[in-house]
PDB file of C-alpha atoms and ligand atoms in Angstrom:
ATOM      1  CA  MET O 195      18.867  32.903 -19.178  1.00 78.00           C
ATOM      2  CA  GLU O 196      19.047  29.839 -21.306  1.00 92.00           C
ATOM      3  CA  LEU O 197      15.859  30.418 -23.324  1.00 98.00           C
ATOM      4  CA  THR O 198      16.465  34.098 -24.039  1.00 97.00           C
ATOM      5  CA  ASN O 199      15.505  35.043 -27.615  1.00 96.00           C
ATOM      6  CA  LYS O 200      13.557  31.811 -28.023  1.00 98.00           C
ATOM      7  CA  ILE O 201       9.936  31.859 -29.149  1.00 98.00           C
ATOM      8  CA  ALA O 202       7.816  29.143 -27.543  1.00 99.00           C
ATOM      9  CA  VAL O 203       4.323  28.084 -28.609  1.00 99.00           C
ATOM     10  CA  VAL O 204       2.324  26.269 -25.909  1.00 99.00           C
ATOM     11  CA  THR O 205      -1.070  24.633 -26.458  1.00 99.00           C
ATOM     12  CA  GLY O 206      -3.435  24.043 -23.554  1.00 98.00           C
ATOM     13  CA  ALA O 207      -1.756  27.059 -21.963  1.00 99.00           C
ATOM     14  CA  GLY O 208      -4.814  28.110 -19.969  1.00 98.00           C
ATOM     15  CA  SER O 209      -4.545  25.503 -17.241  1.00 98.00           C
ATOM     16  CA  GLY O 210      -2.530  22.860 -15.444  1.00 98.00           C
ATOM     17  CA  ILE O 211       0.693  21.636 -17.022  1.00 98.00           C
ATOM     18  CA  GLY O 212       0.403  24.050 -19.968  1.00 98.00           C
ATOM     19  CA  ARG O 213       0.040  27.086 -17.720  1.00 98.00           C
ATOM     20  CA  ALA O 214       2.867  26.048 -15.367  1.00 98.00           C
ATOM     21  CA  SER O 215       5.137  25.331 -18.333  1.00 99.00           C
ATOM     22  CA  SER O 216       4.322  28.648 -20.009  1.00 99.00           C
ATOM     23  CA  LEU O 217       5.295  30.444 -16.810  1.00 98.00           C
ATOM     24  CA  LYS O 218       8.483  28.396 -16.509  1.00 98.00           C
ATOM     25  CA  LEU O 219       9.515  28.939 -20.135  1.00 98.00           C
ATOM     26  CA  ALA O 220       8.931  32.677 -19.694  1.00 98.00           C
ATOM     27  CA  GLN O 221      10.941  32.679 -16.437  1.00 98.00           C
ATOM     28  CA  ASN O 222      13.778  31.144 -18.423  1.00 98.00           C
ATOM     29  CA  GLY O 223      13.658  33.991 -20.915  1.00 98.00           C
ATOM     30  CA  ALA O 224      11.415  32.640 -23.683  1.00 98.00           C
ATOM     31  CA  THR O 225       8.686  34.715 -25.309  1.00 98.00           C
ATOM     32  CA  VAL O 226       5.500  32.662 -25.290  1.00 98.00           C
ATOM     33  CA  VAL O 227       2.595  32.253 -27.681  1.00 99.00           C
ATOM     34  CA  LEU O 228      -0.203  30.847 -25.535  1.00 99.00           C
ATOM     35  CA  VAL O 229      -2.841  28.758 -27.300  1.00 99.00           C
ATOM     36  CA  ASP O 230      -6.050  27.493 -25.740  1.00 99.00           C
ATOM     37  CA  TYR O 231      -9.697  27.201 -26.718  1.00 98.00           C
ATOM     38  CA  ASN O 232     -10.625  28.803 -23.409  1.00 98.00           C
ATOM     39  CA  LYS O 233     -10.077  32.529 -23.933  1.00 98.00           C
ATOM     40  CA  GLU O 234     -10.599  33.491 -20.312  1.00 98.00           C
ATOM     41  CA  THR O 235      -8.074  31.092 -18.783  1.00 98.00           C
ATOM     42  CA  GLY O 236      -5.600  31.633 -21.623  1.00 98.00           C
ATOM     43  CA  GLU O 237      -5.667  35.369 -21.030  1.00 98.00           C
ATOM     44  CA  GLU O 238      -5.229  34.746 -17.303  1.00 98.00           C
ATOM     45  CA  THR O 239      -2.027  32.843 -18.015  1.00 98.00           C
ATOM     46  CA  LEU O 240      -0.789  35.753 -20.134  1.00 98.00           C
ATOM     47  CA  LYS O 241      -1.552  38.137 -17.278  1.00 98.00           C
ATOM     48  CA  LEU O 242       0.442  35.947 -14.867  1.00 98.00           C
ATOM     49  CA  ILE O 243       3.362  35.923 -17.303  1.00 98.00           C
ATOM     50  CA  LYS O 244       3.306  39.690 -17.693  1.00 98.00           C
ATOM     51  CA  GLU O 245       3.118  40.107 -13.901  1.00 98.00           C
ATOM     52  CA  GLN O 246       6.368  38.183 -13.578  1.00 97.00           C
ATOM     53  CA  GLY O 247       7.973  40.383 -16.238  1.00 97.00           C
ATOM     54  CA  GLY O 248       7.563  37.965 -19.155  1.00 98.00           C
ATOM     55  CA  GLU O 249       6.557  38.560 -22.782  1.00 97.00           C
ATOM     56  CA  GLY O 250       3.934  36.923 -24.932  1.00 98.00           C
ATOM     57  CA  ILE O 251       0.549  36.840 -26.603  1.00 98.00           C
ATOM     58  CA  PHE O 252      -2.580  34.705 -26.291  1.00 98.00           C
ATOM     59  CA  PHE O 253      -4.265  33.152 -29.320  1.00 98.00           C
ATOM     60  CA  GLN O 254      -7.608  31.360 -29.096  1.00 98.00           C
ATOM     61  CA  ALA O 255      -7.689  28.143 -31.098  1.00 99.00           C
ATOM     62  CA  ASP O 256      -9.107  24.632 -31.079  1.00 99.00           C
ATOM     63  CA  VAL O 257      -6.154  22.308 -31.688  1.00 98.00           C
ATOM     64  CA  SER O 258      -8.382  19.722 -33.375  1.00 98.00           C
ATOM     65  CA  LYS O 259      -9.237  22.127 -36.213  1.00 98.00           C
ATOM     66  CA  SER O 260      -6.759  22.404 -39.049  1.00 98.00           C
ATOM     67  CA  GLU O 261      -7.596  26.024 -39.788  1.00 98.00           C
ATOM     68  CA  ASP O 262      -7.154  27.032 -36.136  1.00 98.00           C
ATOM     69  CA  VAL O 263      -3.761  25.310 -35.998  1.00 98.00           C
ATOM     70  CA  GLN O 264      -2.580  27.054 -39.171  1.00 98.00           C
ATOM     71  CA  ASN O 265      -3.837  30.314 -37.681  1.00 98.00           C
ATOM     72  CA  TYR O 266      -1.886  29.994 -34.424  1.00 98.00           C
ATOM     73  CA  VAL O 267       1.265  29.028 -36.312  1.00 98.00           C
ATOM     74  CA  ASN O 268       0.816  31.985 -38.678  1.00 98.00           C
ATOM     75  CA  LYS O 269       0.136  34.328 -35.766  1.00 98.00           C
ATOM     76  CA  ALA O 270       3.373  33.270 -34.037  1.00 98.00           C
ATOM     77  CA  LEU O 271       5.304  33.874 -37.278  1.00 98.00           C
ATOM     78  CA  GLU O 272       3.589  37.166 -37.988  1.00 98.00           C
ATOM     79  CA  VAL O 273       4.327  38.560 -34.522  1.00 98.00           C
ATOM     80  CA  TYR O 274       7.697  36.950 -33.731  1.00 98.00           C
ATOM     81  CA  GLY O 275       9.028  35.545 -37.019  1.00 98.00           C
ATOM     82  CA  GLN O 276      10.091  32.145 -35.697  1.00 98.00           C
ATOM     83  CA  ILE O 277       9.115  29.154 -33.507  1.00 98.00           C
ATOM     84  CA  ASP O 278      11.973  27.635 -31.518  1.00 98.00           C
ATOM     85  CA  ILE O 279      10.028  25.649 -28.944  1.00 99.00           C
ATOM     86  CA  PHE O 280       6.683  23.928 -29.334  1.00 99.00           C
ATOM     87  CA  PHE O 281       4.922  22.415 -26.318  1.00 99.00           C
ATOM     88  CA  ASN O 282       2.182  20.383 -28.019  1.00 99.00           C
ATOM     89  CA  ASN O 283       0.236  19.751 -24.866  1.00 98.00           C
ATOM     90  CA  ALA O 284      -3.529  20.301 -25.086  1.00 98.00           C
ATOM     91  CA  GLY O 285      -5.484  17.176 -24.260  1.00 98.00           C
ATOM     92  CA  VAL O 286      -8.614  15.891 -22.595  1.00 98.00           C
ATOM     93  CA  ILE O 287      -9.464  12.871 -20.472  1.00 97.00           C
ATOM     94  CA  GLN O 288     -12.117  10.362 -21.500  1.00 96.00           C
ATOM     95  CA  ARG O 289     -15.124   9.617 -19.311  1.00 93.00           C
ATOM     96  CA  PHE O 290     -14.325   6.539 -17.216  1.00 95.00           C
ATOM     97  CA  ALA O 291     -16.639   3.797 -18.488  1.00 95.00           C
ATOM     98  CA  PRO O 292     -16.730   0.043 -19.217  1.00 95.00           C
ATOM     99  CA  PHE O 293     -15.323  -0.522 -22.720  1.00 97.00           C
ATOM    100  CA  THR O 294     -18.521  -1.544 -24.526  1.00 98.00           C
ATOM    101  CA  THR O 295     -20.465   1.453 -23.230  1.00 97.00           C
ATOM    102  CA  VAL O 296     -18.105   4.024 -24.724  1.00 97.00           C
ATOM    103  CA  GLU O 297     -19.963   6.001 -27.376  1.00 97.00           C
ATOM    104  CA  GLU O 298     -18.498   6.449 -30.836  1.00 98.00           C
ATOM    105  CA  SER O 299     -18.818  10.215 -30.343  1.00 98.00           C
ATOM    106  CA  GLU O 300     -16.589   9.984 -27.250  1.00 98.00           C
ATOM    107  CA  PHE O 301     -14.011   8.016 -29.267  1.00 98.00           C
ATOM    108  CA  ASP O 302     -14.052  10.733 -31.942  1.00 98.00           C
ATOM    109  CA  ARG O 303     -13.768  13.565 -29.388  1.00 98.00           C
ATOM    110  CA  ILE O 304     -10.750  12.027 -27.668  1.00 98.00           C
ATOM    111  CA  MET O 305      -9.004  11.137 -30.924  1.00 98.00           C
ATOM    112  CA  ASP O 306      -9.736  14.551 -32.478  1.00 98.00           C
ATOM    113  CA  ILE O 307      -8.176  16.515 -29.632  1.00 98.00           C
ATOM    114  CA  ASN O 308      -5.479  14.182 -28.298  1.00 98.00           C
ATOM    115  CA  VAL O 309      -4.257  12.644 -31.556  1.00 99.00           C
ATOM    116  CA  LYS O 310      -5.323  14.828 -34.467  1.00 98.00           C
ATOM    117  CA  GLY O 311      -4.517  17.957 -32.443  1.00 98.00           C
ATOM    118  CA  VAL O 312      -0.979  16.734 -31.809  1.00 99.00           C
ATOM    119  CA  PHE O 313      -0.602  15.622 -35.432  1.00 99.00           C
ATOM    120  CA  LEU O 314      -1.763  18.964 -36.843  1.00 99.00           C
ATOM    121  CA  GLY O 315       0.512  20.882 -34.473  1.00 99.00           C
ATOM    122  CA  LEU O 316       3.479  18.790 -35.598  1.00 99.00           C
ATOM    123  CA  LYS O 317       2.553  19.086 -39.268  1.00 98.00           C
ATOM    124  CA  TYR O 318       2.461  22.879 -39.313  1.00 98.00           C
ATOM    125  CA  VAL O 319       5.179  23.653 -36.759  1.00 99.00           C
ATOM    126  CA  LEU O 320       7.630  21.190 -38.321  1.00 98.00           C
ATOM    127  CA  LYS O 321       7.351  23.039 -41.651  1.00 98.00           C
ATOM    128  CA  VAL O 322       8.504  26.203 -39.881  1.00 98.00           C
ATOM    129  CA  MET O 323      11.264  24.490 -37.925  1.00 98.00           C
ATOM    130  CA  GLU O 324      12.508  22.664 -41.014  1.00 98.00           C
ATOM    131  CA  GLU O 325      13.045  26.000 -42.757  1.00 98.00           C
ATOM    132  CA  GLN O 326      14.820  27.344 -39.677  1.00 98.00           C
ATOM    133  CA  GLY O 327      16.893  24.156 -39.365  1.00 98.00           C
ATOM    134  CA  SER O 328      16.292  24.058 -35.610  1.00 98.00           C
ATOM    135  CA  GLY O 329      13.681  23.526 -32.936  1.00 98.00           C
ATOM    136  CA  SER O 330      12.565  21.519 -29.948  1.00 98.00           C
ATOM    137  CA  ILE O 331       9.128  19.938 -29.672  1.00 99.00           C
ATOM    138  CA  ILE O 332       7.615  18.318 -26.602  1.00 99.00           C
ATOM    139  CA  ASN O 333       4.390  16.363 -27.044  1.00 99.00           C
ATOM    140  CA  THR O 334       2.379  15.583 -23.934  1.00 99.00           C
ATOM    141  CA  ALA O 335       1.590  11.881 -23.816  1.00 99.00           C
ATOM    142  CA  SER O 336       0.927  10.133 -20.476  1.00 98.00           C
ATOM    143  CA  THR O 337       1.845   7.054 -18.491  1.00 98.00           C
ATOM    144  CA  ALA O 338      -1.381   5.823 -20.139  1.00 98.00           C
ATOM    145  CA  GLY O 339       0.599   5.966 -23.383  1.00 98.00           C
ATOM    146  CA  ILE O 340       2.875   3.247 -22.036  1.00 98.00           C
ATOM    147  CA  ARG O 341       0.368   1.069 -20.242  1.00 96.00           C
ATOM    148  CA  PRO O 342      -3.364   1.667 -19.799  1.00 95.00           C
ATOM    149  CA  GLU O 343      -5.357   3.038 -16.921  1.00 94.00           C
ATOM    150  CA  HIS O 344      -8.508   1.073 -16.074  1.00 94.00           C
ATOM    151  CA  SER O 345     -11.738   2.099 -17.871  1.00 95.00           C
ATOM    152  CA  VAL O 346     -10.143   4.697 -20.155  1.00 97.00           C
ATOM    153  CA  ALA O 347      -8.961   2.505 -23.032  1.00 98.00           C
ATOM    154  CA  VAL O 348      -9.644   5.159 -25.660  1.00 98.00           C
ATOM    155  CA  TYR O 349      -7.661   7.794 -23.751  1.00 98.00           C
ATOM    156  CA  SER O 350      -4.855   5.229 -23.363  1.00 98.00           C
ATOM    157  CA  ALA O 351      -4.958   4.490 -27.097  1.00 98.00           C
ATOM    158  CA  SER O 352      -4.801   8.212 -27.863  1.00 98.00           C
ATOM    159  CA  LYS O 353      -1.692   8.612 -25.715  1.00 98.00           C
ATOM    160  CA  HIS O 354      -0.050   5.519 -27.268  1.00 98.00           C
ATOM    161  CA  ALA O 355      -0.660   7.304 -30.572  1.00 99.00           C
ATOM    162  CA  VAL O 356       1.049  10.467 -29.293  1.00 99.00           C
ATOM    163  CA  ILE O 357       4.117   8.372 -28.509  1.00 99.00           C
ATOM    164  CA  GLY O 358       3.953   6.847 -31.996  1.00 99.00           C
ATOM    165  CA  LEU O 359       3.740  10.281 -33.613  1.00 99.00           C
ATOM    166  CA  THR O 360       6.634  11.497 -31.459  1.00 99.00           C
ATOM    167  CA  LYS O 361       8.935   8.636 -32.409  1.00 98.00           C
ATOM    168  CA  GLY O 362       7.948   8.724 -36.079  1.00 98.00           C
ATOM    169  CA  ALA O 363       8.520  12.461 -36.363  1.00 99.00           C
ATOM    170  CA  ALA O 364      11.743  12.294 -34.310  1.00 98.00           C
ATOM    171  CA  LEU O 365      13.132   9.703 -36.718  1.00 98.00           C
ATOM    172  CA  GLU O 366      12.399  11.884 -39.750  1.00 98.00           C
ATOM    173  CA  TYR O 367      13.815  15.066 -38.231  1.00 98.00           C
ATOM    174  CA  ALA O 368      16.748  13.743 -36.142  1.00 98.00           C
ATOM    175  CA  ASN O 369      19.284  14.872 -38.738  1.00 98.00           C
ATOM    176  CA  LYS O 370      17.571  18.182 -39.451  1.00 98.00           C
ATOM    177  CA  GLY O 371      18.317  19.944 -36.169  1.00 98.00           C
ATOM    178  CA  ILE O 372      14.882  19.309 -34.693  1.00 98.00           C
ATOM    179  CA  ARG O 373      14.383  17.309 -31.499  1.00 98.00           C
ATOM    180  CA  ILE O 374      10.980  15.823 -30.683  1.00 99.00           C
ATOM    181  CA  ASN O 375      10.300  14.161 -27.328  1.00 99.00           C
ATOM    182  CA  ALA O 376       7.259  12.902 -25.432  1.00 99.00           C
ATOM    183  CA  LEU O 377       6.498  13.862 -21.851  1.00 99.00           C
ATOM    184  CA  CYS O 378       4.630  11.272 -19.780  1.00 98.00           C
ATOM    185  CA  PRO O 379       3.060  12.632 -16.615  1.00 98.00           C
ATOM    186  CA  GLY O 380       1.453  10.189 -14.200  1.00 96.00           C
ATOM    187  CA  GLY O 381      -1.029  11.945 -11.930  1.00 95.00           C
ATOM    188  CA  VAL O 382      -0.838  15.720 -11.796  1.00 96.00           C
ATOM    189  CA  GLN O 383      -2.957  18.057  -9.678  1.00 95.00           C
ATOM    190  CA  THR O 384      -4.837  19.913 -12.432  1.00 96.00           C
ATOM    191  CA  ALA O 385      -8.384  20.640 -13.616  1.00 94.00           C
ATOM    192  CA  LEU O 386      -8.168  17.397 -15.575  1.00 94.00           C
ATOM    193  CA  THR O 387      -7.643  15.171 -12.529  1.00 92.00           C
ATOM    194  CA  ALA O 388     -10.054  17.227 -10.389  1.00 91.00           C
ATOM    195  CA  GLY O 389     -12.690  16.606 -13.050  1.00 91.00           C
ATOM    196  CA  VAL O 390     -12.248  12.852 -12.685  1.00 89.00           C
ATOM    197  CA  ALA O 391     -13.316  12.946  -9.024  1.00 86.00           C
ATOM    198  CA  ASP O 392     -16.387  15.021  -9.976  1.00 88.00           C
ATOM    199  CA  GLN O 393     -17.201  12.511 -12.696  1.00 89.00           C
ATOM    200  CA  PHE O 394     -17.114   9.606 -10.221  1.00 88.00           C
ATOM    201  CA  ALA O 395     -19.341  11.542  -7.825  1.00 86.00           C
ATOM    202  CA  GLU O 396     -21.865  12.457 -10.543  1.00 88.00           C
ATOM    203  CA  GLY O 397     -21.963   9.276 -12.593  1.00 84.00           C
ATOM    204  CA  GLY O 398     -21.555   6.737  -9.803  1.00 84.00           C
ATOM    205  CA  TYR O 399     -19.195   4.621 -11.933  1.00 87.00           C
ATOM    206  CA  ILE O 400     -15.837   3.965 -10.335  1.00 87.00           C
ATOM    207  CA  PRO O 401     -13.447   1.602 -12.096  1.00 87.00           C
ATOM    208  CA  GLU O 402     -12.444  -1.613 -10.340  1.00 77.00           C
ATOM    209  CA  GLU O 403      -8.873  -0.484 -10.131  1.00 77.00           C
ATOM    210  CA  ILE O 404      -7.466   3.028 -10.053  1.00 78.00           C
ATOM    211  CA  SER O 405      -3.722   3.424  -9.818  1.00 80.00           C
ATOM    212  CA  THR O 406      -2.320   4.876  -6.664  1.00 81.00           C
ATOM    213  CA  MET O 407       0.361   7.536  -6.924  1.00 83.00           C
ATOM    214  CA  ARG O 408       3.312   5.433  -5.751  1.00 86.00           C
ATOM    215  CA  ILE O 409       5.156   8.477  -4.445  1.00 89.00           C
ATOM    216  CA  GLY O 410       2.192   9.186  -2.149  1.00 88.00           C
ATOM    217  CA  ARG O 411       0.817  12.309  -3.837  1.00 94.00           C
ATOM    218  CA  TYR O 412      -0.039  13.858  -7.160  1.00 95.00           C
ATOM    219  CA  ALA O 413       2.586  15.965  -8.911  1.00 97.00           C
ATOM    220  CA  GLU O 414       2.362  19.732  -8.894  1.00 98.00           C
ATOM    221  CA  PRO O 415       2.176  21.079 -12.471  1.00 98.00           C
ATOM    222  CA  ASN O 416       5.447  22.869 -11.852  1.00 98.00           C
ATOM    223  CA  GLU O 417       7.234  19.527 -11.431  1.00 98.00           C
ATOM    224  CA  LEU O 418       6.325  18.760 -15.036  1.00 98.00           C
ATOM    225  CA  ALA O 419       7.195  22.270 -16.178  1.00 98.00           C
ATOM    226  CA  GLU O 420      10.788  21.755 -14.987  1.00 98.00           C
ATOM    227  CA  MET O 421      11.136  18.869 -17.434  1.00 98.00           C
ATOM    228  CA  VAL O 422       9.485  20.814 -20.240  1.00 98.00           C
ATOM    229  CA  ALA O 423      11.967  23.674 -19.789  1.00 98.00           C
ATOM    230  CA  PHE O 424      14.852  21.195 -19.789  1.00 98.00           C
ATOM    231  CA  LEU O 425      13.691  19.376 -22.935  1.00 98.00           C
ATOM    232  CA  ALA O 426      13.097  22.739 -24.626  1.00 98.00           C
ATOM    233  CA  SER O 427      16.637  23.885 -23.889  1.00 98.00           C
ATOM    234  CA  ASP O 428      19.977  23.024 -25.464  1.00 97.00           C
ATOM    235  CA  LYS O 429      20.816  21.109 -22.274  1.00 98.00           C
ATOM    236  CA  ALA O 430      18.754  18.285 -23.818  1.00 98.00           C
ATOM    237  CA  SER O 431      20.750  18.484 -27.082  1.00 98.00           C
ATOM    238  CA  TYR O 432      21.214  14.701 -27.391  1.00 98.00           C
ATOM    239  CA  MET O 433      17.596  13.784 -26.632  1.00 98.00           C
ATOM    240  CA  THR O 434      15.181  13.023 -29.435  1.00 98.00           C
ATOM    241  CA  GLY O 435      12.445  10.420 -29.748  1.00 98.00           C
ATOM    242  CA  SER O 436      12.637   9.939 -25.987  1.00 98.00           C
ATOM    243  CA  VAL O 437       9.624   9.007 -23.918  1.00 98.00           C
ATOM    244  CA  VAL O 438      10.241  10.822 -20.671  1.00 98.00           C
ATOM    245  CA  LEU O 439       8.388   9.650 -17.567  1.00 98.00           C
ATOM    246  CA  VAL O 440       7.771  12.149 -14.791  1.00 98.00           C
ATOM    247  CA  ASP O 441       5.379   9.958 -12.827  1.00 97.00           C
ATOM    248  CA  GLY O 442       6.549   9.598  -9.239  1.00 96.00           C
ATOM    249  CA  GLY O 443       7.097   5.885  -9.821  1.00 95.00           C
ATOM    250  CA  LEU O 444       3.507   5.258 -10.954  1.00 95.00           C
ATOM    251  CA  THR O 445       4.536   2.794 -13.657  1.00 94.00           C
ATOM    252  CA  LEU O 446       6.855   0.767 -11.437  1.00 93.00           C
TER     253      LEU O 446
HETATM  254  N1  NAD M 780      -3.201  15.846 -15.104  1.00 70.55           N
HETATM  255  C1  NAD M 780      -2.728  14.628 -15.248  1.00 70.55           C
HETATM  256  O1  NAD M 780      -2.701  13.844 -14.293  1.00 70.55           O
HETATM  257  C2  NAD M 780      -2.185  14.184 -16.580  1.00 70.55           C
HETATM  258  C3  NAD M 780      -1.536  12.936 -16.640  1.00 70.55           C
HETATM  259  C4  NAD M 780      -1.023  12.499 -17.842  1.00 70.55           C
HETATM  260  C5  NAD M 780      -1.146  13.281 -18.976  1.00 70.55           C
HETATM  261  N2  NAD M 780      -1.782  14.484 -18.890  1.00 70.55           N
HETATM  262  C6  NAD M 780      -1.884  15.258 -20.127  1.00 70.55           C
HETATM  263  O2  NAD M 780      -1.353  16.544 -19.907  1.00 70.55           O
HETATM  264  C7  NAD M 780      -1.952  17.468 -20.815  1.00 70.55           C
HETATM  265  C8  NAD M 780      -2.404  18.682 -20.046  1.00 70.55           C
HETATM  266  O3  NAD M 780      -3.343  18.252 -19.081  1.00 70.55           O
HETATM  267  P1  NAD M 780      -3.662  19.044 -17.729  1.00 70.55           P
HETATM  268  O4  NAD M 780      -3.732  18.036 -16.651  1.00 70.55           O
HETATM  269  O5  NAD M 780      -2.793  20.233 -17.618  1.00 70.55           O
HETATM  270  O6  NAD M 780      -5.196  19.433 -18.063  1.00 70.55           O
HETATM  271  P2  NAD M 780      -6.013  20.778 -17.881  1.00 70.55           P
HETATM  272  O7  NAD M 780      -7.424  20.377 -18.120  1.00 70.55           O
HETATM  273  O8  NAD M 780      -5.666  21.444 -16.580  1.00 70.55           O
HETATM  274  O9  NAD M 780      -5.476  21.699 -19.076  1.00 70.55           O
HETATM  275  C9  NAD M 780      -5.705  21.379 -20.423  1.00 70.55           C
HETATM  276  C10 NAD M 780      -5.875  22.650 -21.216  1.00 70.55           C
HETATM  277  O10 NAD M 780      -6.042  22.302 -22.589  1.00 70.55           O
HETATM  278  C11 NAD M 780      -7.098  23.083 -23.125  1.00 70.55           C
HETATM  279  N3  NAD M 780      -7.710  22.349 -24.235  1.00 70.55           N
HETATM  280  C12 NAD M 780      -8.389  21.191 -24.183  1.00 70.55           C
HETATM  281  N4  NAD M 780      -8.807  20.857 -25.405  1.00 70.55           N
HETATM  282  C13 NAD M 780      -8.395  21.824 -26.256  1.00 70.55           C
HETATM  283  C14 NAD M 780      -8.548  22.039 -27.642  1.00 70.55           C
HETATM  284  N5  NAD M 780      -9.230  21.207 -28.414  1.00 70.55           N
HETATM  285  N6  NAD M 780      -7.956  23.130 -28.192  1.00 70.55           N
HETATM  286  C15 NAD M 780      -7.277  24.003 -27.410  1.00 70.55           C
HETATM  287  N7  NAD M 780      -7.111  23.854 -26.081  1.00 70.55           N
HETATM  288  C16 NAD M 780      -7.670  22.774 -25.517  1.00 70.55           C
HETATM  289  C17 NAD M 780      -8.056  23.304 -21.971  1.00 70.55           C
HETATM  290  O11 NAD M 780      -8.894  24.440 -22.180  1.00 70.55           O
HETATM  291  C18 NAD M 780      -7.089  23.483 -20.800  1.00 70.55           C
HETATM  292  O12 NAD M 780      -6.717  24.824 -20.635  1.00 70.55           O
HETATM  293  C19 NAD M 780      -3.065  16.698 -21.525  1.00 70.55           C
HETATM  294  O13 NAD M 780      -2.595  16.284 -22.796  1.00 70.55           O
HETATM  295  C20 NAD M 780      -3.293  15.511 -20.626  1.00 70.55           C
HETATM  296  O14 NAD M 780      -3.827  14.404 -21.307  1.00 70.55           O
HETATM  297  C21 NAD M 780      -2.297  14.957 -17.722  1.00 70.55           C
END
């Protein structure tokens, strides 16, 4: 299998795209270090991986906290000695709201997890990969990182920032054997999108315009995981700094 002997660290591994990608990476032979702040769901993912004959560990961490990030990186090194693949994926959606009603605390929460979390992951994993002279990193951005969704300007800004971090890091590491790409899902059937419907039902606020999924349905998390496994592998050897849309035509 093409990822045999590779060690992959995945954040947000307890649910959705992170869980599906962890399973896919393990199916392709990688050993996975699962990171999530939800211990229960993270451990469930590990159980699913072991049931399919895969290898790995779970490590509880909040990606927005520097110490936690250093701890998950150190844990991966302590147990497996290397990090070949890093799926820097954990993220949260903002509450849909008219721009001027967005609280400063909501801005900080979104930026802390979606931007600082991705930055810290890059900062500490890149140090490891630089020493190794190899590695593949996939940061989860969004179609909202290319153009906004209505009533979630802060989330959109956070995902634009993920693309900026991806391109900036890719430029610095292109000649050091490390590839860094951004994955842009459109609408994926996960806890994140399910939560949006609940939010509309509870809060009563529905934005004037919500994008339709042009392809006629949401993506299954596994349809994103296929791309993650490809970008992680040597098959994507000439891809770095790319912003890869897997959006069913949403941005057309
Ligand atoms: N679902 C979509 O339609 C969609 C579209 C575009 C982009 N995305 C992005 O994809 C990524 C994954 O989303 P998903 O849909 O799989 O969501 P999800 O809610 O199903 O999974 C996200 C996981 O990240 C974990 N997490 C959240 N904050 C964390 C933190 N601070 N530290 C550690 N773990 C944390 C959660 O516990 C959860 O297990 C996110 O970055 C999201 O913004 C999702």
